[in-house]
Tab-separated table of C-alpha atoms and ligand atoms in Angstrom:
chain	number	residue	atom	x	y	z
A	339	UNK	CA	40.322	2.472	-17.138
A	340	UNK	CA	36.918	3.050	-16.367
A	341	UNK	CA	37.721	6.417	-14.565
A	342	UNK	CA	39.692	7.659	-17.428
A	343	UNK	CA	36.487	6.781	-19.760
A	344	UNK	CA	34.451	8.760	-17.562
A	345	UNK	CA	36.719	11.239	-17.203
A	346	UNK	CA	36.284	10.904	-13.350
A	347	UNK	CA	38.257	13.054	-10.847
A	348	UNK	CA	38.494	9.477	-9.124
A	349	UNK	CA	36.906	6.152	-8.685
A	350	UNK	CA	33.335	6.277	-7.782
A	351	UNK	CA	31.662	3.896	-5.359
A	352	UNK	CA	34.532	3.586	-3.399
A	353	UNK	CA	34.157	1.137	0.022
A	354	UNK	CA	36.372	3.810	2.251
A	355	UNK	CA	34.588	6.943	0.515
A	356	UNK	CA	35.038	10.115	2.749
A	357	UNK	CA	32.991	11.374	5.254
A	358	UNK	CA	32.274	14.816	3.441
A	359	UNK	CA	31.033	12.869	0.067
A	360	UNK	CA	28.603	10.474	2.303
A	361	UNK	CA	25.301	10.007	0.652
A	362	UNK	CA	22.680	11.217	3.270
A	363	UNK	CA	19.706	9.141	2.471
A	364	UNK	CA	16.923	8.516	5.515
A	365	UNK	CA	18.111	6.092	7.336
A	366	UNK	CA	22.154	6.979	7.259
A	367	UNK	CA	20.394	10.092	9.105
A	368	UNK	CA	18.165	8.611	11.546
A	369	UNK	CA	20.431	6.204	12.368
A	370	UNK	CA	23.557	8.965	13.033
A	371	UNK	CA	21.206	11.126	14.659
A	372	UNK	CA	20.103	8.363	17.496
A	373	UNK	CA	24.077	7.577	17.897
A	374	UNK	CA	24.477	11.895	18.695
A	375	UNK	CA	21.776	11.385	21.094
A	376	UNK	CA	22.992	8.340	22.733
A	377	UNK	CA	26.357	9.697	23.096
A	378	UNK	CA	24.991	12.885	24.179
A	379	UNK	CA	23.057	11.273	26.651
A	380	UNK	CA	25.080	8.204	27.540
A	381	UNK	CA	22.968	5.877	26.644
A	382	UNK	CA	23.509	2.190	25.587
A	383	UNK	CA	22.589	1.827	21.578
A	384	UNK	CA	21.795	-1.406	19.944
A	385	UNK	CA	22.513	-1.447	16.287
A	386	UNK	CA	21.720	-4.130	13.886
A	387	UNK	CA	20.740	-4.810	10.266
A	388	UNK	CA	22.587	-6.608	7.161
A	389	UNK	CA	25.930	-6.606	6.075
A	390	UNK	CA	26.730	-3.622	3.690
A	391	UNK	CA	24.006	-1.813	4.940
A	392	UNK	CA	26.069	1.121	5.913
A	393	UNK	CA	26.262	0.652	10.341
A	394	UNK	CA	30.132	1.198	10.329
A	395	UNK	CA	29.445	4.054	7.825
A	396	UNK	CA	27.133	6.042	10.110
A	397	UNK	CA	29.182	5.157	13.004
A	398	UNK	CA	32.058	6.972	11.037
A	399	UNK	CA	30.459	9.794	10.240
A	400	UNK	CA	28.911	10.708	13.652
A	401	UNK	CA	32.734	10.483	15.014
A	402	UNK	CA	33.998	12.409	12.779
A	403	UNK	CA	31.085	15.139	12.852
A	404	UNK	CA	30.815	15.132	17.306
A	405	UNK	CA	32.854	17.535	18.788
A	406	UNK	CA	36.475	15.906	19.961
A	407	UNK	CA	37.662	17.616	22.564
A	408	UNK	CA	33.908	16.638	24.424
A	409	UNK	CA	33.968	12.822	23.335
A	410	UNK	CA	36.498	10.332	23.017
A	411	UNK	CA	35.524	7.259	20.600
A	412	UNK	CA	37.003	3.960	21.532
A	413	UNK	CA	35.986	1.899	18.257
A	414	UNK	CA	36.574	-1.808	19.376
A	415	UNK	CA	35.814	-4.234	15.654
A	416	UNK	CA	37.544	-7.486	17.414
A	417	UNK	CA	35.716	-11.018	17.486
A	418	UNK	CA	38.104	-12.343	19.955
A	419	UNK	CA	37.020	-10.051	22.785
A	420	UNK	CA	36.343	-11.921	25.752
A	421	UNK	CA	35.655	-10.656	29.313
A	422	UNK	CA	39.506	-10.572	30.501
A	423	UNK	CA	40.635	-8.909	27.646
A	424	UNK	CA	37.907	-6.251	27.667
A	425	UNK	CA	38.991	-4.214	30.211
A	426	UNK	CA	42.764	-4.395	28.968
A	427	UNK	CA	41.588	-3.750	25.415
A	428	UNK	CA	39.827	-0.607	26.765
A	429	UNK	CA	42.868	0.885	28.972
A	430	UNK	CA	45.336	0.410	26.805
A	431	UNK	CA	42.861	2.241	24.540
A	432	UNK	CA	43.351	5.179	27.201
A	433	UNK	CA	46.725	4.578	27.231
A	434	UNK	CA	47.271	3.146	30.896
A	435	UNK	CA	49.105	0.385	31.693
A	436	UNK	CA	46.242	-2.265	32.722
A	437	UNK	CA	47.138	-4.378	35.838
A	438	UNK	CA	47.128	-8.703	35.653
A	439	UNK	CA	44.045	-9.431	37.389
A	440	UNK	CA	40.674	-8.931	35.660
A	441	UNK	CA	38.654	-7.679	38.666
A	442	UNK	CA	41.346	-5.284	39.336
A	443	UNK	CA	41.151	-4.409	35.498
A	444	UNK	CA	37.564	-3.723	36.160
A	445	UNK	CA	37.847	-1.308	38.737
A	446	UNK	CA	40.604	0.489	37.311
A	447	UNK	CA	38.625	0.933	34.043
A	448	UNK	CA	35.100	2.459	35.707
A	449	UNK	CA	37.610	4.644	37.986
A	450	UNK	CA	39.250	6.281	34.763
A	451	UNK	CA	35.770	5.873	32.878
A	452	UNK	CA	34.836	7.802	35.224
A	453	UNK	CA	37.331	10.568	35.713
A	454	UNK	CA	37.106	11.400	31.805
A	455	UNK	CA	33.559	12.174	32.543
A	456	UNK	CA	34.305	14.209	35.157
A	457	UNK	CA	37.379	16.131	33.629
A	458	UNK	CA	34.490	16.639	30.497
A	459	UNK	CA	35.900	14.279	27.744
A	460	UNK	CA	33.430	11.698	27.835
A	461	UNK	CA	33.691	7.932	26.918
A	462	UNK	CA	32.202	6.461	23.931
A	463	UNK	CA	32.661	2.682	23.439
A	464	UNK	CA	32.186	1.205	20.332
A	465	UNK	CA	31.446	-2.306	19.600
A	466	UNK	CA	31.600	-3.217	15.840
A	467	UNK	CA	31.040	-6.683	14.582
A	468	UNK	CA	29.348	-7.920	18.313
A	469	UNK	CA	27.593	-10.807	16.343
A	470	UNK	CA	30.503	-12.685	16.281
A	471	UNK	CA	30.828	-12.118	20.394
A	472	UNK	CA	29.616	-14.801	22.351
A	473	UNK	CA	26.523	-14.352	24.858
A	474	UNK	CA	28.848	-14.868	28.088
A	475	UNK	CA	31.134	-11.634	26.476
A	476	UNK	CA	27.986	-9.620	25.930
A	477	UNK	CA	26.895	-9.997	29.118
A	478	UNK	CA	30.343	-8.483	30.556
A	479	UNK	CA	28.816	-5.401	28.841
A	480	UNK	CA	26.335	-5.047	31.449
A	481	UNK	CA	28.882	-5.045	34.113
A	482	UNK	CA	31.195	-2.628	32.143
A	483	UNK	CA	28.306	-0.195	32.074
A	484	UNK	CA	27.369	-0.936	35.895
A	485	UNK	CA	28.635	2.681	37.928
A	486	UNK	CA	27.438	3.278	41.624
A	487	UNK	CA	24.494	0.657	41.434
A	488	UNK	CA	23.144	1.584	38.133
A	489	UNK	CA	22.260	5.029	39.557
A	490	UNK	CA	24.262	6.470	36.992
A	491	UNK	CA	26.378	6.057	34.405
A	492	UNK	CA	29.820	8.077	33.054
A	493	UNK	CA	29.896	6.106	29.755
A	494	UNK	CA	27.570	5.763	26.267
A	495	UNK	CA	27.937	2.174	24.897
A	496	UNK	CA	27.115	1.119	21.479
A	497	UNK	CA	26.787	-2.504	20.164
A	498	UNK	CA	26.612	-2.931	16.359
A	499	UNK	CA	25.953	-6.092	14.739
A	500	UNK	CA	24.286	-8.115	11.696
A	501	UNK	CA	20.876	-9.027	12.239
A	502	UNK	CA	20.973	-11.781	14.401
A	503	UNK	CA	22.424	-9.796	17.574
A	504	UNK	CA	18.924	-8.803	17.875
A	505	UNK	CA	17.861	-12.397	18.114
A	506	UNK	CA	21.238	-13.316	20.701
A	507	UNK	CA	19.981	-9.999	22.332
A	508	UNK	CA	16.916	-11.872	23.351
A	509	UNK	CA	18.811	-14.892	25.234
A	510	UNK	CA	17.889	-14.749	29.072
A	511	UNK	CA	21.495	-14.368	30.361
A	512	UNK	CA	21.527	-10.860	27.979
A	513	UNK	CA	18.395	-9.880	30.036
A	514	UNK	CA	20.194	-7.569	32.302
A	515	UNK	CA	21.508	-5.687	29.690
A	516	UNK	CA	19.170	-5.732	26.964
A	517	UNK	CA	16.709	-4.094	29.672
A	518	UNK	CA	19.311	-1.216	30.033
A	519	UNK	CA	19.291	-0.364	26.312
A	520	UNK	CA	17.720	2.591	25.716
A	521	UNK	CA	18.206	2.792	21.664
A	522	UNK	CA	17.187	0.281	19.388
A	523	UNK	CA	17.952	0.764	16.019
A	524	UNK	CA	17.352	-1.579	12.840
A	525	UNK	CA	19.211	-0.390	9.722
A	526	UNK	CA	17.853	-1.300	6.274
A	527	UNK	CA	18.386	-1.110	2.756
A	528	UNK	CA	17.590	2.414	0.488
A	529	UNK	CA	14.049	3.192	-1.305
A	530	UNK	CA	14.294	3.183	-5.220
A	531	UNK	CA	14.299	7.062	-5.388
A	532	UNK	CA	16.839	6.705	-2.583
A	533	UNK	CA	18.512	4.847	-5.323
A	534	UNK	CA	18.623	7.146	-7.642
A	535	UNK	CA	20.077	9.974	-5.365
A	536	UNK	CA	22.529	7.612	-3.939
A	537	UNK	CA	23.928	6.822	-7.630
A	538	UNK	CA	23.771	10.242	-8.899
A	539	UNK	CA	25.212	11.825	-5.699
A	540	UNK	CA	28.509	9.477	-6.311
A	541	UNK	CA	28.590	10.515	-9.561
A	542	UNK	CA	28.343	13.728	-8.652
A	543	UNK	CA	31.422	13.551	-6.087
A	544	UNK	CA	33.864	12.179	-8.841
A	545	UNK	CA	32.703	15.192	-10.975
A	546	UNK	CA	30.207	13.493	-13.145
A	547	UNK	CA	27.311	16.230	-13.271
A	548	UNK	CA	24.954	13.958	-15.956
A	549	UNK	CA	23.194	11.192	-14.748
A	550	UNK	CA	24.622	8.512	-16.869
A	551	UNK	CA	22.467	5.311	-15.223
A	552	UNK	CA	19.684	4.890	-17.654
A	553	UNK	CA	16.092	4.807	-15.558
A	554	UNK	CA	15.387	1.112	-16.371
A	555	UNK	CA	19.176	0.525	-14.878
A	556	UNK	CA	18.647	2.462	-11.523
A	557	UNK	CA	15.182	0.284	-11.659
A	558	UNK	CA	17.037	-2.831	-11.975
A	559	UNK	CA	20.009	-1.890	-9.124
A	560	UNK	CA	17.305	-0.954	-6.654
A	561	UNK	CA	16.060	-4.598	-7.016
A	562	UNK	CA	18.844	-6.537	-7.315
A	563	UNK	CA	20.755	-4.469	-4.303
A	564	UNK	CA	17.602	-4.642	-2.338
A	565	UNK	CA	19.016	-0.870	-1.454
A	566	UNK	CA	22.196	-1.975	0.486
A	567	UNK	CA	24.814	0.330	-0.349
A	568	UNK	CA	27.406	-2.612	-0.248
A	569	UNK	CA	25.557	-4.249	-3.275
A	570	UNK	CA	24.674	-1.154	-5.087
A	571	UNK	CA	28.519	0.231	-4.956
A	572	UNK	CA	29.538	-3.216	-6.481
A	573	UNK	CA	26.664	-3.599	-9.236
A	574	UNK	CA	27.331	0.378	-10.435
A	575	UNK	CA	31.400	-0.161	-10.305
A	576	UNK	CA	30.756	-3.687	-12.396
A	577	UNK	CA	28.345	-1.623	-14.957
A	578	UNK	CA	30.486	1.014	-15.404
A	579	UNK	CA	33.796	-1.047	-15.852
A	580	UNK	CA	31.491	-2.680	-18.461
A	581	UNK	CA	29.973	0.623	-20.327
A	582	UNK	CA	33.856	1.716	-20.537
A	583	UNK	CA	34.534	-1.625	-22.108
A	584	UNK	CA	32.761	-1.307	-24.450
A	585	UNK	CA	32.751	2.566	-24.905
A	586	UNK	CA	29.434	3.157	-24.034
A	587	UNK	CA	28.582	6.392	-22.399
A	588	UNK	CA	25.181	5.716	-20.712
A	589	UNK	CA	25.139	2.802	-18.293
A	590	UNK	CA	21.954	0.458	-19.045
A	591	UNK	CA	20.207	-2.767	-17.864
A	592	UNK	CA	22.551	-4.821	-20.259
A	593	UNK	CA	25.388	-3.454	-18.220
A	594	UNK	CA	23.907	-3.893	-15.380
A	595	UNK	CA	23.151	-7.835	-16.011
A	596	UNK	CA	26.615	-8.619	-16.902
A	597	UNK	CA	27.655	-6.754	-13.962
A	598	UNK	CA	25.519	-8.947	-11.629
A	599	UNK	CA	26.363	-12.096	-13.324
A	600	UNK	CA	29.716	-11.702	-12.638
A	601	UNK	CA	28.832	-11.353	-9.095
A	602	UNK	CA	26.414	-14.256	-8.771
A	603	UNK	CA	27.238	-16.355	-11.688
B	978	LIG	N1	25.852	7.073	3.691
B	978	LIG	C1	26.608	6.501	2.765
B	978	LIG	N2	27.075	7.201	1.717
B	978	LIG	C2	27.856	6.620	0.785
B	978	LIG	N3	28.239	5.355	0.812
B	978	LIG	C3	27.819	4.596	1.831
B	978	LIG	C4	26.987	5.108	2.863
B	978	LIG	N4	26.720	4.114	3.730
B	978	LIG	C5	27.360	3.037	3.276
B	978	LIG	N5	28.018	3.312	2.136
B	978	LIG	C6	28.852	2.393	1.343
B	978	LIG	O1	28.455	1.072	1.600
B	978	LIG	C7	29.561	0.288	2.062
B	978	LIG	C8	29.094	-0.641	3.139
B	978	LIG	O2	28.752	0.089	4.295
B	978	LIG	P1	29.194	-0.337	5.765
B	978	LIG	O3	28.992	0.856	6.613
B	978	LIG	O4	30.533	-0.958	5.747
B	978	LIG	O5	28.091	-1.448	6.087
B	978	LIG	P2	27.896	-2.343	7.372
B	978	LIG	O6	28.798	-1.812	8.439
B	978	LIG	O7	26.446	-2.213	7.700
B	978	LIG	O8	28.262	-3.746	6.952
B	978	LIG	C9	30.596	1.291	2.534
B	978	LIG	O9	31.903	0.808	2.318
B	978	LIG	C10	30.325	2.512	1.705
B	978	LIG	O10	31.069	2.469	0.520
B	979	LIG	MG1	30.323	-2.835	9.422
């Protein structure tokens, strides 16, 4: 309804929007280009920041964009993950049949891990959601990542999480491994004239060429959303659905209100 108001080649703010329409505001961009550079250098990332901030989003785009036949992703987003099942999770990944015993599991994975590097198709592992892991699973990461003493390693590993990995981070028996991260990255929310290019630039993608957010409403999105994308995309959707309800062609605070009250209220 609200897309045939608009006149919209589709709906806008969508959750699973494609890669090519991404909105590449400042951090989206510092964070994808420090997950290149990890991979490239196979390096152990540690992600964090709020929920809806846009983590899996960069993550998705930097697979996409890196070159396939030189990396292979292995996106992992499972909160049962526990040491045994690790190594199984990861060769079935690769397609191999994993053995019954965990140690044996272990070996087998850092002796293909290995070979992929070698036959130039490198390993990426990623870990989405690791704040729901436990500490004693996070530390299996450090062994996972432990080739020929530490003197080198075939693999680039990449934990993502809500904020308070970088608190469990801190917990002694993660010492080993948080001392073997080499990129830190904290990802928050968008600046108000962020705002306003991340609103317009939707539009934009489902044909809209006017910028139909009033100035005062952008204001108002920016501090409501605190700039997380997750927020913004449902305050804009809920203001729009509204504007179209009432056949209004410029989205305003008003809309914006009701739109946020239906949220919160
Ligand atoms: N760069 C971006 N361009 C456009 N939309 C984005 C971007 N980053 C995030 N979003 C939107 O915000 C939503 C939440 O982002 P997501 O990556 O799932 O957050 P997180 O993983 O940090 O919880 C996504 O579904 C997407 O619609
Ligand atoms: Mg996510």
């Amino acid at each position: 309804m609200m897309t045939e108001f608009f006149r919209f080649t589709r709906e806008p703010f969508d959750r699973d929007i494609p890669v090519e329409d991404l909105v590449l505001f400042h951090n989206h961009n510092e964070l994808c280009a420090r997950l290149m550079y990890a991979a490239e250098h196979r390096q152990i990332a540690l992600v964090t920041g709020d929920t809806g901030t846009g983590k899996t989003t960069a993550i998705r785009a930097v697979m996409k964009r890196m070159d396939d036949s030189r990396y292979r992703f292995l996106y992992i987003a499972n909160a049962g993950l526990t040491p045994k099942t690790l190594y199984r999770v990861i060769l079935e990944r690769l397609q191999i049949q994993p053995k019954f015993r965990q140690v044996d599991n272990q070996v087998l994975t850092h002796q293909v891990l290995e070979e992929s590097y070698q036959k130039g198709r490198q390993v990426v592992i990623v870990v989405d959601e690791a704040q729901d892991l436990d500490p004693q699973m996070l530390a299996e990461f450090r062994f996972l990542n432990n080739f020929k003493a530490d003197s080198f390693s075939p693999i680039s590993l990449w934990l993502v999480g809500q904020s308070e990995l970088r608190e469990t981070m801190k917990l002694r028996i993660l010492s080993a491994l948080s001392g073997r991260i080499q990129i830190r990255y904290h990802m928050t929310g968008l600046t108000e004239s962020e705002v306003h290019d991340y609103i317009s630039k939707q539009l934009a993608c489902v044909g809209e060429e006017k910028m139909i957010f009033s100035a005062d409403a952008v204001k108002l999105i920016a501090k409501t959303s605190q700039g997380n994308p997750r927020m913004m995309n449902t305050l804009c959707r809920g203001a729009l659905l509204d504007a179209a309800t009432r056949e209004e062609q410029v989205v305003d605070t008003s809309h914006v209100e009701r739109a946020w009250m239906e949220v919160n209220g």
